Amino acid sequence: MLVKTFGSAIFGVNAMMITVEVSVDPGVNFTMVGLPDNAVKESQQRIATAVAQHGFHIPGKRIVVNLAPADVRKEGAAYDLAIAIGILGASGQMRADDLDKYVIMGELSLDGSLRPIKGALPIAIEARRKHYKGLILPADNAREAAIVNNLEVYGASNIKEVVDFLNGEGDLQQTIVDTRAEFANHLNQYEFDFADVKGQEEVKRAMEIAAAGGHNVILIGPPGAGKSMLAKRLPSILPPLSLEESLETTQIHSVAGKMRKEDSLIAVRPFRAPHHTVSDVALVGGGANPQPGEISLAHNGVLFLDELPEFRRQVLEVLRQPMEERRVTISRAKMSVEYPAAFMLVAAMNPCPCGYYNHPTIECTCAPGAVLKYMNKVSGPLMDRIDLHIEVTPVPFKKLSEMKPGESSAVIRERVIAARKIQEERFRGHAGIHCNAQMNSRLFREHCVLDAECQDRMKVAMDKLGLSARAYDRILKVARTIADLAASPNITVEHLSEAITYRSLDRDSWGR
């Protein structure tokens, strides 16, 4: 007897349907074809033991399992449930009438229970697109998949529940999630708040500017000055995710297997902080079975690189192209996958090897030239993609001992949202450009025009501070954002002067 069940394979952040064809005929043998990897081939042993725990058996006949299309490699143990149901249906141990209505995915434990899978959300999206009635998968993945509307999602704990459901018995309940209500309930649940930060008013102002314009930031300061603390609070002042951005972010985390049982939708901007020992593959994605890297997990959020010069140079250099293109493409001999990577980069570093260059009270002990050598660990092309250089100094005791809370993230965020609305209107009709940091050269020339007074101020700054040529564009983009925060249609001398103060590392005098 021939029976077909339906599963799904993940490629990048999307899914494609896989047909599991099972034939049970007279003879003795078990054959699996259709380009399965070792994890799929080993399903025979898992399935045989799992079904036996619930009163079923693998028939002693000739069983052929074909995973179609046969030229697409099938990876992982998530096909266990679809193959097992196909075998039980083809051998007459359960009804096979409704198998064509459902996509079935799940990894089987030896006791017949179902283990969670990766990519439940893109699988659910593809199942709806292909007009399947429902999706049956492990209970741990049910809430994640149920955010897709117009698709019945059933989360099962073991294979017996699935068999009973397909036989028209049992009480397997549909998982229902109100996507918009779930999104609204978790929209502002941030763990950290700028109200907790004592002092650092200048740095908080710079972080507000960065959030308002989507600018990349580097924080330079001695140990204990609060660089990491400030970076962790940046997502709390970014504009809230739209529902579309939330779904896109959740899809990436689903493919990477980062979703928890209780999660359904990622409603806050992600914050990723990989250790400086991270490999280039872990950072940008890839591997034998390509997976999203840290830069894709930070999509629509913040990527924080602490101790920037301690990262291997090769690792940092692979960031350059994704930062420009806002996506990363991973190519293999037989396939190519693309992951989105639209993130804000926040880097932090000590100003020198000992950490105390320019410290107000502690003397730097580094040898002559050590500061420049330390700074040169980070390449010029990467620094060229960072708009704001912010010096962070230790907070004096008087400020630390104040009981009065600082300005809250919610208040700062309102100003950021207002500035972003101005930019949305400005770039309406320009696909892929949403904030000032993303302006191309044509838009830059159109929206960053300086009057004669500003031109004179810029010339003086370039000459006296020894600013590099690459700083020019960055200063004007930041000045445009400062003007937006002030709701000013034009860049004024005040806006330009403030923007110039955020280019510390471009000064000739730095580190000398």
Short mmCIF file of C-alpha atoms in Angstrom, two decimals:
data_model
loop_
_atom_site.label_atom_id
_atom_site.label_comp_id
_atom_site.label_asym_id
_atom_site.label_seq_id
_atom_site.Cartn_x
_atom_site.Cartn_y
_atom_site.Cartn_z
CA MET A 1 0.00 0.00 0.00
CA LEU A 2 1.26 3.50 -0.83
CA VAL A 3 0.64 6.45 1.51
CA LYS A 4 1.83 10.04 1.32
CA THR A 5 2.45 12.40 4.22
CA PHE A 6 3.82 15.91 4.05
CA GLY A 7 6.69 17.61 5.84
CA SER A 8 8.92 20.59 5.20
CA ALA A 9 12.58 21.52 4.74
CA ILE A 10 14.20 24.81 5.78
CA PHE A 11 16.37 26.83 3.39
CA GLY A 12 17.58 30.14 4.77
CA VAL A 13 14.58 31.62 6.57
CA ASN A 14 12.04 30.00 4.25
CA ALA A 15 10.54 26.53 4.00
CA MET A 16 9.63 24.22 1.12
CA MET A 17 7.22 21.29 1.15
CA ILE A 18 8.58 17.74 1.24
CA THR A 19 6.39 14.78 0.27
CA VAL A 20 7.08 11.63 2.29
CA GLU A 21 6.01 8.63 0.16
CA VAL A 22 5.82 5.32 2.02
CA SER A 23 5.21 1.99 0.30
CA VAL A 24 4.66 -1.25 2.27
CA ASP A 25 4.73 -4.36 0.06
CA PRO A 26 5.50 -8.08 0.42
CA GLY A 27 9.20 -8.73 1.00
CA VAL A 28 11.80 -7.92 3.61
CA ASN A 29 13.81 -4.70 3.58
CA PHE A 30 13.78 -1.06 4.68
CA THR A 31 14.98 1.47 2.12
CA MET A 32 15.04 5.24 2.39
CA VAL A 33 15.78 7.38 -0.67
CA GLY A 34 15.53 11.05 -1.57
CA LEU A 35 18.91 12.40 -0.45
CA PRO A 36 18.53 11.98 3.36
CA ASP A 37 21.45 12.84 5.65
CA ASN A 38 22.59 10.51 8.47
CA ALA A 39 20.13 11.95 11.00
CA VAL A 40 17.23 11.16 8.64
CA LYS A 41 18.55 7.67 7.84
CA GLU A 42 18.81 6.85 11.55
CA SER A 43 15.10 7.53 11.96
CA GLN A 44 14.36 3.83 11.30
CA GLN A 45 15.68 2.85 14.74
CA ARG A 46 13.99 5.73 16.54
CA ILE A 47 10.66 5.08 14.83
CA ALA A 48 10.69 1.31 15.48
CA THR A 49 11.30 1.78 19.20
CA ALA A 50 8.94 4.74 19.58
CA VAL A 51 5.88 3.16 17.94
CA ALA A 52 6.41 -0.07 19.91
CA GLN A 53 6.02 1.92 23.15
CA HIS A 54 2.43 2.76 22.12
CA GLY A 55 1.22 -0.58 20.88
CA PHE A 56 2.16 -0.29 17.18
CA HIS A 57 4.83 -2.09 15.19
CA ILE A 58 6.96 -1.74 12.08
CA PRO A 59 5.73 -4.49 9.72
CA GLY A 60 8.25 -7.12 8.65
CA LYS A 61 7.74 -6.33 4.98
CA ARG A 62 9.47 -4.41 2.23
CA ILE A 63 9.24 -0.72 3.18
CA VAL A 64 10.38 2.01 0.82
CA VAL A 65 10.43 5.64 2.00
CA ASN A 66 10.98 8.36 -0.61
CA LEU A 67 11.51 11.98 0.36
CA ALA A 68 10.52 14.11 -2.63
CA PRO A 69 11.79 16.15 -4.36
CA ALA A 70 14.67 13.71 -4.49
CA ASP A 71 17.33 16.24 -5.53
CA VAL A 72 16.96 18.36 -2.35
CA ARG A 73 19.03 17.27 0.64
CA LYS A 74 16.95 16.43 3.73
CA GLU A 75 18.61 17.18 7.07
CA GLY A 76 17.79 16.58 10.71
CA ALA A 77 15.45 14.41 12.74
CA ALA A 78 12.31 16.52 12.22
CA TYR A 79 10.98 14.07 9.57
CA ASP A 80 10.61 11.24 12.14
CA LEU A 81 6.91 11.84 12.79
CA ALA A 82 5.93 12.18 9.12
CA ILE A 83 7.79 8.96 8.23
CA ALA A 84 6.32 7.07 11.21
CA ILE A 85 2.75 8.16 10.39
CA GLY A 86 3.33 7.18 6.77
CA ILE A 87 4.48 3.69 7.77
CA LEU A 88 1.55 3.18 10.17
CA GLY A 89 -0.89 4.38 7.51
CA ALA A 90 0.60 2.25 4.73
CA SER A 91 0.56 -0.83 6.95
CA GLY A 92 -3.10 -0.37 7.90
CA GLN A 93 -2.53 0.38 11.58
CA MET A 94 -4.32 3.74 11.29
CA ARG A 95 -6.58 5.64 8.92
CA ALA A 96 -4.87 7.41 6.05
CA ASP A 97 -7.87 9.39 4.76
CA ASP A 98 -6.85 12.84 6.02
CA LEU A 99 -3.07 12.68 5.68
CA ASP A 100 -3.10 14.96 2.64
CA LYS A 101 -4.68 17.78 4.68
CA TYR A 102 -1.86 18.22 7.19
CA VAL A 103 1.83 18.99 7.33
CA ILE A 104 3.37 16.71 9.97
CA MET A 105 6.75 17.40 11.62
CA GLY A 106 8.47 16.26 14.79
CA GLU A 107 11.47 14.41 16.19
CA LEU A 108 10.67 11.18 18.02
CA SER A 109 12.21 10.11 21.32
CA LEU A 110 12.55 6.40 22.01
CA ASP A 111 9.53 6.54 24.33
CA GLY A 112 7.36 7.97 21.56
CA SER A 113 7.31 11.53 22.87
CA LEU A 114 7.92 14.44 20.51
CA ARG A 115 10.94 16.70 20.78
CA PRO A 116 10.84 20.31 19.49
CA ILE A 117 12.06 21.18 16.00
CA LYS A 118 13.67 24.22 14.40
CA GLY A 119 11.84 26.46 11.96
CA ALA A 120 8.25 25.91 13.09
CA LEU A 121 7.21 29.42 12.02
CA PRO A 122 8.48 29.31 8.40
CA ILE A 123 7.00 25.80 8.11
CA ALA A 124 3.61 27.13 9.23
CA ILE A 125 3.85 30.06 6.80
CA GLU A 126 4.61 27.70 3.91
CA ALA A 127 1.81 25.29 4.95
CA ARG A 128 -0.70 28.13 4.82
CA ARG A 129 0.67 29.32 1.49
CA LYS A 130 0.20 25.82 0.06
CA HIS A 131 -3.40 25.74 1.39
CA TYR A 132 -3.02 22.86 3.85
CA LYS A 133 -5.74 22.62 6.44
CA GLY A 134 -3.42 22.28 9.40
CA LEU A 135 -0.01 21.61 10.90
CA ILE A 136 0.75 18.88 13.44
CA LEU A 137 4.00 19.30 15.37
CA PRO A 138 5.48 18.98 18.90
CA ALA A 139 3.61 20.81 21.66
CA ASP A 140 6.72 22.88 22.46
CA ASN A 141 6.49 24.49 18.99
CA ALA A 142 2.72 24.99 18.91
CA ARG A 143 2.51 28.60 20.14
CA GLU A 144 5.27 29.66 17.77
CA ALA A 145 3.48 28.17 14.74
CA ALA A 146 0.02 29.30 15.86
CA ILE A 147 0.75 32.98 15.18
CA VAL A 148 0.08 32.15 11.51
CA ASN A 149 -3.62 32.71 10.93
CA ASN A 150 -5.92 30.67 8.67
CA LEU A 151 -4.06 27.49 9.63
CA GLU A 152 -5.07 24.94 12.25
CA VAL A 153 -2.10 24.17 14.50
CA TYR A 154 -2.08 21.11 16.76
CA GLY A 155 0.67 20.53 19.30
CA ALA A 156 1.10 16.87 20.33
CA SER A 157 3.12 15.39 23.17
CA ASN A 158 3.59 11.92 21.66
CA ILE A 159 2.90 9.87 18.55
CA LYS A 160 -0.16 8.18 20.09
CA GLU A 161 -1.95 11.56 20.31
CA VAL A 162 -1.23 12.18 16.61
CA VAL A 163 -2.51 8.73 15.56
CA ASP A 164 -5.69 9.11 17.62
CA PHE A 165 -6.32 12.57 16.16
CA LEU A 166 -5.92 11.35 12.57
CA ASN A 167 -8.20 8.41 13.38
CA GLY A 168 -10.89 10.86 14.48
CA GLU A 169 -10.41 9.95 18.15
CA GLY A 170 -8.69 11.57 21.12
CA ASP A 171 -8.93 15.18 22.26
CA LEU A 172 -5.97 16.90 20.65
CA GLN A 173 -6.82 20.61 20.92
CA GLN A 174 -6.04 23.29 18.36
CA THR A 175 -3.57 25.91 19.61
CA ILE A 176 -4.94 29.40 19.09
CA VAL A 177 -2.88 32.57 19.52
CA ASP A 178 -4.23 36.09 19.02
CA THR A 179 -1.21 37.41 17.13
CA ARG A 180 -2.00 41.12 17.43
CA ALA A 181 -2.90 40.88 21.12
CA GLU A 182 0.25 38.86 21.82
CA PHE A 183 2.31 41.43 19.93
CA ALA A 184 0.75 44.35 21.81
CA ASN A 185 1.19 42.70 25.23
CA HIS A 186 4.93 42.20 24.82
CA LEU A 187 5.77 45.33 22.84
CA ASN A 188 7.41 47.31 25.65
CA GLN A 189 8.75 44.58 27.93
CA TYR A 190 12.38 45.70 28.20
CA GLU A 191 14.55 44.47 31.03
CA PHE A 192 16.79 47.55 31.15
CA ASP A 193 15.88 51.25 31.35
CA PHE A 194 17.89 54.45 31.01
CA ALA A 195 16.30 55.66 34.25
CA ASP A 196 18.78 53.38 36.05
CA VAL A 197 21.79 55.21 34.60
CA LYS A 198 23.36 57.78 36.93
CA GLY A 199 24.98 60.74 35.21
CA GLN A 200 26.38 60.20 31.69
CA GLU A 201 23.99 62.80 30.27
CA GLU A 202 26.23 63.51 27.27
CA VAL A 203 26.50 59.81 26.45
CA LYS A 204 22.75 59.28 26.79
CA ARG A 205 22.21 62.18 24.41
CA ALA A 206 24.56 60.53 21.90
CA MET A 207 22.73 57.21 22.25
CA GLU A 208 19.44 59.02 21.60
CA ILE A 209 20.89 60.49 18.41
CA ALA A 210 22.13 57.06 17.35
CA ALA A 211 18.68 55.53 17.92
CA ALA A 212 16.93 58.38 16.11
CA GLY A 213 19.03 58.04 12.95
CA GLY A 214 19.90 54.33 13.04
CA HIS A 215 23.59 55.22 13.35
CA ASN A 216 26.32 52.77 14.33
CA VAL A 217 28.15 53.70 17.54
CA ILE A 218 31.47 53.05 19.22
CA LEU A 219 31.90 53.73 22.95
CA ILE A 220 35.46 54.45 24.11
CA GLY A 221 36.27 54.59 27.79
CA PRO A 222 38.11 52.99 30.72
CA PRO A 223 36.95 49.81 32.48
CA GLY A 224 33.90 50.32 34.65
CA ALA A 225 32.77 53.55 32.96
CA GLY A 226 29.42 52.03 31.99
CA LYS A 227 29.86 51.20 28.30
CA SER A 228 28.11 47.80 28.46
CA MET A 229 25.37 49.16 30.72
CA LEU A 230 24.56 51.91 28.22
CA ALA A 231 24.65 49.55 25.23
CA LYS A 232 22.20 47.12 26.85
CA ARG A 233 19.68 49.93 27.21
CA LEU A 234 19.79 51.07 23.60
CA PRO A 235 16.99 48.70 22.39
CA SER A 236 14.65 50.26 24.95
CA ILE A 237 14.75 53.64 23.15
CA LEU A 238 14.56 52.33 19.60
CA PRO A 239 11.17 52.64 17.85
CA PRO A 240 8.94 49.62 18.58
CA LEU A 241 8.93 46.79 16.08
CA SER A 242 6.15 46.74 13.51
CA LEU A 243 4.18 43.49 13.27
CA GLU A 244 5.92 42.72 9.98
CA GLU A 245 9.37 43.26 11.53
CA SER A 246 8.34 41.13 14.50
CA LEU A 247 7.33 38.22 12.26
CA GLU A 248 10.55 38.52 10.28
CA THR A 249 12.67 38.54 13.45
CA THR A 250 10.75 35.60 14.92
CA GLN A 251 11.28 33.64 11.71
CA ILE A 252 15.07 33.97 11.99
CA HIS A 253 15.11 32.94 15.64
CA SER A 254 12.80 30.03 14.82
CA VAL A 255 15.16 28.73 12.14
CA ALA A 256 18.08 29.04 14.57
CA GLY A 257 16.18 27.09 17.24
CA LYS A 258 16.24 30.00 19.71
CA MET A 259 12.52 30.06 20.48
CA ARG A 260 11.36 28.84 23.91
CA LYS A 261 8.22 26.78 24.58
CA GLU A 262 6.33 29.79 25.96
CA ASP A 263 7.37 32.10 23.12
CA SER A 264 5.05 32.90 20.26
CA LEU A 265 6.29 36.19 18.83
CA ILE A 266 9.39 38.32 19.39
CA ALA A 267 7.91 41.75 20.07
CA VAL A 268 11.03 43.59 21.33
CA ARG A 269 14.14 44.41 19.36
CA PRO A 270 16.82 41.74 19.82
CA PHE A 271 20.13 42.47 21.54
CA ARG A 272 23.00 40.14 20.67
CA ALA A 273 26.38 40.35 22.41
CA PRO A 274 28.77 37.63 21.13
CA HIS A 275 32.02 37.05 23.02
CA HIS A 276 35.20 38.33 21.40
CA THR A 277 36.36 34.72 20.80
CA VAL A 278 33.46 34.19 18.33
CA SER A 279 34.37 32.69 14.94
CA ASP A 280 33.54 34.35 11.63
CA VAL A 281 31.04 31.56 10.83
CA ALA A 282 29.27 32.01 14.18
CA LEU A 283 29.10 35.74 13.57
CA VAL A 284 27.81 35.88 9.99
CA GLY A 285 26.27 32.41 9.70
CA GLY A 286 27.12 29.31 7.72
CA GLY A 287 28.43 25.87 8.62
CA ALA A 288 27.96 22.49 6.95
CA ASN A 289 24.21 22.92 7.41
CA PRO A 290 23.88 26.72 7.05
CA GLN A 291 22.43 28.47 10.08
CA PRO A 292 21.87 32.17 10.86
CA GLY A 293 24.77 33.87 12.63
CA GLU A 294 24.78 36.53 15.32
CA ILE A 295 24.34 39.36 12.81
CA SER A 296 21.12 37.80 11.54
CA LEU A 297 19.89 37.07 15.06
CA ALA A 298 20.40 40.81 15.68
CA HIS A 299 18.22 41.67 12.65
CA ASN A 300 15.96 44.65 13.44
CA GLY A 301 17.88 45.10 16.70
CA VAL A 302 21.34 45.72 18.14
CA LEU A 303 24.62 43.84 17.72
CA PHE A 304 26.95 44.68 20.60
CA LEU A 305 30.66 43.95 20.23
CA ASP A 306 32.37 44.51 23.56
CA GLU A 307 36.19 44.81 23.65
CA LEU A 308 36.23 45.45 19.90
CA PRO A 309 40.04 45.29 19.36
CA GLU A 310 40.10 41.83 21.01
CA PHE A 311 38.02 40.34 18.17
CA ARG A 312 40.12 38.64 15.51
CA ARG A 313 40.64 40.95 12.55
CA GLN A 314 39.25 38.36 10.12
CA VAL A 315 36.03 38.18 12.13
CA LEU A 316 35.58 41.95 12.08
CA GLU A 317 36.31 42.25 8.37
CA VAL A 318 33.43 39.91 7.43
CA LEU A 319 31.06 42.46 8.98
CA ARG A 320 31.77 45.10 6.37
CA GLN A 321 29.64 43.80 3.49
CA PRO A 322 26.58 42.82 5.61
CA MET A 323 26.65 46.27 7.23
CA GLU A 324 26.35 47.87 3.80
CA GLU A 325 23.94 45.43 2.14
CA ARG A 326 21.87 44.63 5.26
CA ARG A 327 21.87 40.94 4.37
CA VAL A 328 24.33 38.06 4.22
CA THR A 329 24.54 35.44 1.49
CA ILE A 330 26.05 32.03 2.25
CA SER A 331 27.04 30.04 -0.83
CA ARG A 332 27.75 26.34 -1.05
CA ALA A 333 28.49 24.08 -4.01
CA LYS A 334 24.85 23.04 -4.45
CA MET A 335 22.94 25.80 -2.69
CA SER A 336 22.91 29.44 -1.69
CA VAL A 337 20.93 30.86 1.22
CA GLU A 338 20.33 34.46 2.23
CA TYR A 339 19.68 35.78 5.72
CA PRO A 340 18.59 39.36 6.52
CA ALA A 341 21.05 41.34 8.66
CA ALA A 342 19.70 44.88 9.22
CA PHE A 343 21.19 45.71 12.61
CA MET A 344 22.63 48.63 14.53
CA LEU A 345 26.23 48.05 15.50
CA VAL A 346 27.29 49.19 18.96
CA ALA A 347 30.95 48.59 19.74
CA ALA A 348 32.82 49.25 22.98
CA MET A 349 36.52 49.37 23.68
CA ASN A 350 39.15 50.60 26.09
CA PRO A 351 41.17 53.52 24.74
CA CYS A 352 44.47 51.68 25.20
CA PRO A 353 45.88 48.33 26.44
CA CYS A 354 45.93 49.42 30.09
CA GLY A 355 42.54 51.07 29.71
CA TYR A 356 43.29 54.48 31.22
CA TYR A 357 44.32 56.76 28.35
CA ASN A 358 42.56 60.13 28.82
CA HIS A 359 41.29 59.04 32.27
CA PRO A 360 40.61 62.07 34.50
CA THR A 361 42.34 60.65 37.61
CA ILE A 362 44.36 57.53 36.71
CA GLU A 363 47.54 57.82 34.67
CA CYS A 364 47.98 55.71 31.54
CA THR A 365 50.96 53.32 31.82
CA CYS A 366 51.17 52.33 28.14
CA ALA A 367 54.41 52.76 26.21
CA PRO A 368 54.71 55.48 23.54
CA GLY A 369 52.84 54.44 20.41
CA ALA A 370 50.88 51.73 22.23
CA VAL A 371 47.59 53.62 21.96
CA LEU A 372 47.81 53.98 18.19
CA LYS A 373 48.91 50.37 17.83
CA TYR A 374 45.92 49.28 19.90
CA MET A 375 43.52 51.40 17.85
CA ASN A 376 44.92 50.05 14.60
CA LYS A 377 43.66 46.58 15.50
CA VAL A 378 40.34 47.83 14.11
CA SER A 379 40.59 48.50 10.38
CA GLY A 380 39.85 51.87 8.79
CA PRO A 381 37.10 50.50 6.50
CA LEU A 382 35.21 49.16 9.52
CA MET A 383 35.62 52.40 11.45
CA ASP A 384 34.38 54.19 8.35
CA ARG A 385 31.00 52.50 8.85
CA ILE A 386 30.62 53.81 12.41
CA ASP A 387 28.98 57.24 12.60
CA LEU A 388 29.36 58.21 16.26
CA HIS A 389 32.51 57.99 18.39
CA ILE A 390 31.49 58.54 22.01
CA GLU A 391 33.95 59.01 24.86
CA VAL A 392 32.62 57.54 28.12
CA THR A 393 34.20 58.81 31.35
CA PRO A 394 33.66 57.40 34.85
CA VAL A 395 30.74 58.82 36.81
CA PRO A 396 31.82 60.83 39.89
CA PHE A 397 30.67 59.64 43.33
CA LYS A 398 28.31 62.59 43.75
CA LYS A 399 26.30 61.46 40.72
CA LEU A 400 26.41 57.79 41.71
CA SER A 401 24.99 58.55 45.16
CA GLU A 402 22.01 60.51 43.87
CA MET A 403 18.70 58.78 44.56
CA LYS A 404 16.80 60.69 41.89
CA PRO A 405 16.21 58.44 38.82
CA GLY A 406 17.35 59.62 35.42
CA GLU A 407 15.18 60.23 32.39
CA SER A 408 13.31 57.04 31.51
CA SER A 409 13.65 55.12 28.26
CA ALA A 410 9.95 55.72 27.52
CA VAL A 411 10.44 59.50 27.46
CA ILE A 412 13.55 59.28 25.29
CA ARG A 413 11.82 56.84 22.97
CA GLU A 414 9.01 59.31 22.26
CA ARG A 415 11.55 61.79 20.92
CA VAL A 416 13.22 59.06 18.87
CA ILE A 417 9.89 57.99 17.36
CA ALA A 418 9.07 61.59 16.42
CA ALA A 419 12.42 61.93 14.63
CA ARG A 420 11.95 58.60 12.84
CA LYS A 421 8.53 59.72 11.58
CA ILE A 422 10.17 62.73 9.95
CA GLN A 423 12.66 60.39 8.26
CA GLU A 424 9.95 57.98 7.13
CA GLU A 425 8.20 60.86 5.39
CA ARG A 426 11.49 62.07 3.91
CA PHE A 427 12.38 58.69 2.43
CA ARG A 428 8.89 57.68 1.38
CA GLY A 429 9.17 56.09 -2.04
CA HIS A 430 12.81 55.05 -1.55
CA ALA A 431 12.72 51.27 -1.05
CA GLY A 432 14.98 49.92 1.69
CA ILE A 433 15.82 53.34 3.16
CA HIS A 434 14.13 54.13 6.46
CA CYS A 435 16.54 56.33 8.42
CA ASN A 436 19.34 58.85 7.94
CA ALA A 437 22.14 56.33 8.41
CA GLN A 438 20.98 54.49 5.27
CA MET A 439 21.09 57.52 2.96
CA ASN A 440 22.87 56.94 -0.33
CA SER A 441 25.01 59.63 -1.99
CA ARG A 442 22.11 61.11 -3.97
CA LEU A 443 19.86 61.46 -0.93
CA PHE A 444 22.81 62.74 1.08
CA ARG A 445 23.36 65.59 -1.37
CA GLU A 446 19.65 66.38 -1.35
CA HIS A 447 18.97 66.39 2.40
CA CYS A 448 22.30 67.40 3.98
CA VAL A 449 22.73 70.83 2.41
CA LEU A 450 24.79 73.37 4.42
CA ASP A 451 24.39 77.13 4.32
CA ALA A 452 27.42 79.44 4.16
CA GLU A 453 27.77 79.70 7.96
CA CYS A 454 27.72 75.92 8.34
CA GLN A 455 30.23 75.54 5.52
CA ASP A 456 32.63 77.88 7.33
CA ARG A 457 32.17 76.00 10.62
CA MET A 458 32.83 72.69 8.90
CA LYS A 459 35.99 74.02 7.23
CA VAL A 460 37.35 75.29 10.55
CA ALA A 461 36.61 71.95 12.22
CA MET A 462 38.30 69.97 9.49
CA ASP A 463 41.41 72.17 9.65
CA LYS A 464 41.78 72.70 13.41
CA LEU A 465 40.80 69.24 14.62
CA GLY A 466 42.55 67.44 11.79
CA LEU A 467 39.40 65.48 10.91
CA SER A 468 39.78 62.94 8.14
CA ALA A 469 37.89 63.18 4.87
CA ARG A 470 35.83 60.11 5.73
CA ALA A 471 34.44 61.99 8.74
CA TYR A 472 32.73 64.59 6.53
CA ASP A 473 29.77 62.50 5.36
CA ARG A 474 29.30 60.93 8.78
CA ILE A 475 29.18 64.31 10.50
CA LEU A 476 26.54 65.62 8.09
CA LYS A 477 24.36 62.51 8.49
CA VAL A 478 24.51 62.83 12.27
CA ALA A 479 23.80 66.57 12.02
CA ARG A 480 20.73 65.77 9.91
CA THR A 481 19.49 63.45 12.69
CA ILE A 482 20.13 66.08 15.37
CA ALA A 483 18.09 68.51 13.28
CA ASP A 484 15.28 65.95 13.05
CA LEU A 485 15.26 65.56 16.84
CA ALA A 486 14.82 69.33 17.02
CA ALA A 487 12.14 69.18 14.28
CA SER A 488 14.25 71.58 12.22
CA PRO A 489 13.91 71.43 8.42
CA ASN A 490 17.50 72.63 7.96
CA ILE A 491 20.86 71.81 9.50
CA THR A 492 22.02 74.74 11.63
CA VAL A 493 25.42 75.61 13.10
CA GLU A 494 24.32 74.25 16.50
CA HIS A 495 23.38 70.88 14.99
CA LEU A 496 26.63 70.71 13.04
CA SER A 497 28.77 71.67 16.05
CA GLU A 498 27.25 68.92 18.17
CA ALA A 499 27.76 66.36 15.40
CA ILE A 500 31.45 67.32 15.15
CA THR A 501 31.97 66.42 18.82
CA TYR A 502 31.05 62.80 18.04
CA ARG A 503 34.10 62.12 15.82
CA SER A 504 36.79 61.72 18.51
CA LEU A 505 38.77 58.98 16.78
CA ASP A 506 39.14 60.98 13.56
CA ARG A 507 41.15 63.72 15.25
CA ASP A 508 44.84 63.85 14.48
CA SER A 509 45.59 64.31 18.16
CA TRP A 510 43.87 61.11 19.31
CA GLY A 511 46.32 58.62 20.77
CA ARG A 512 49.42 60.75 20.18
#
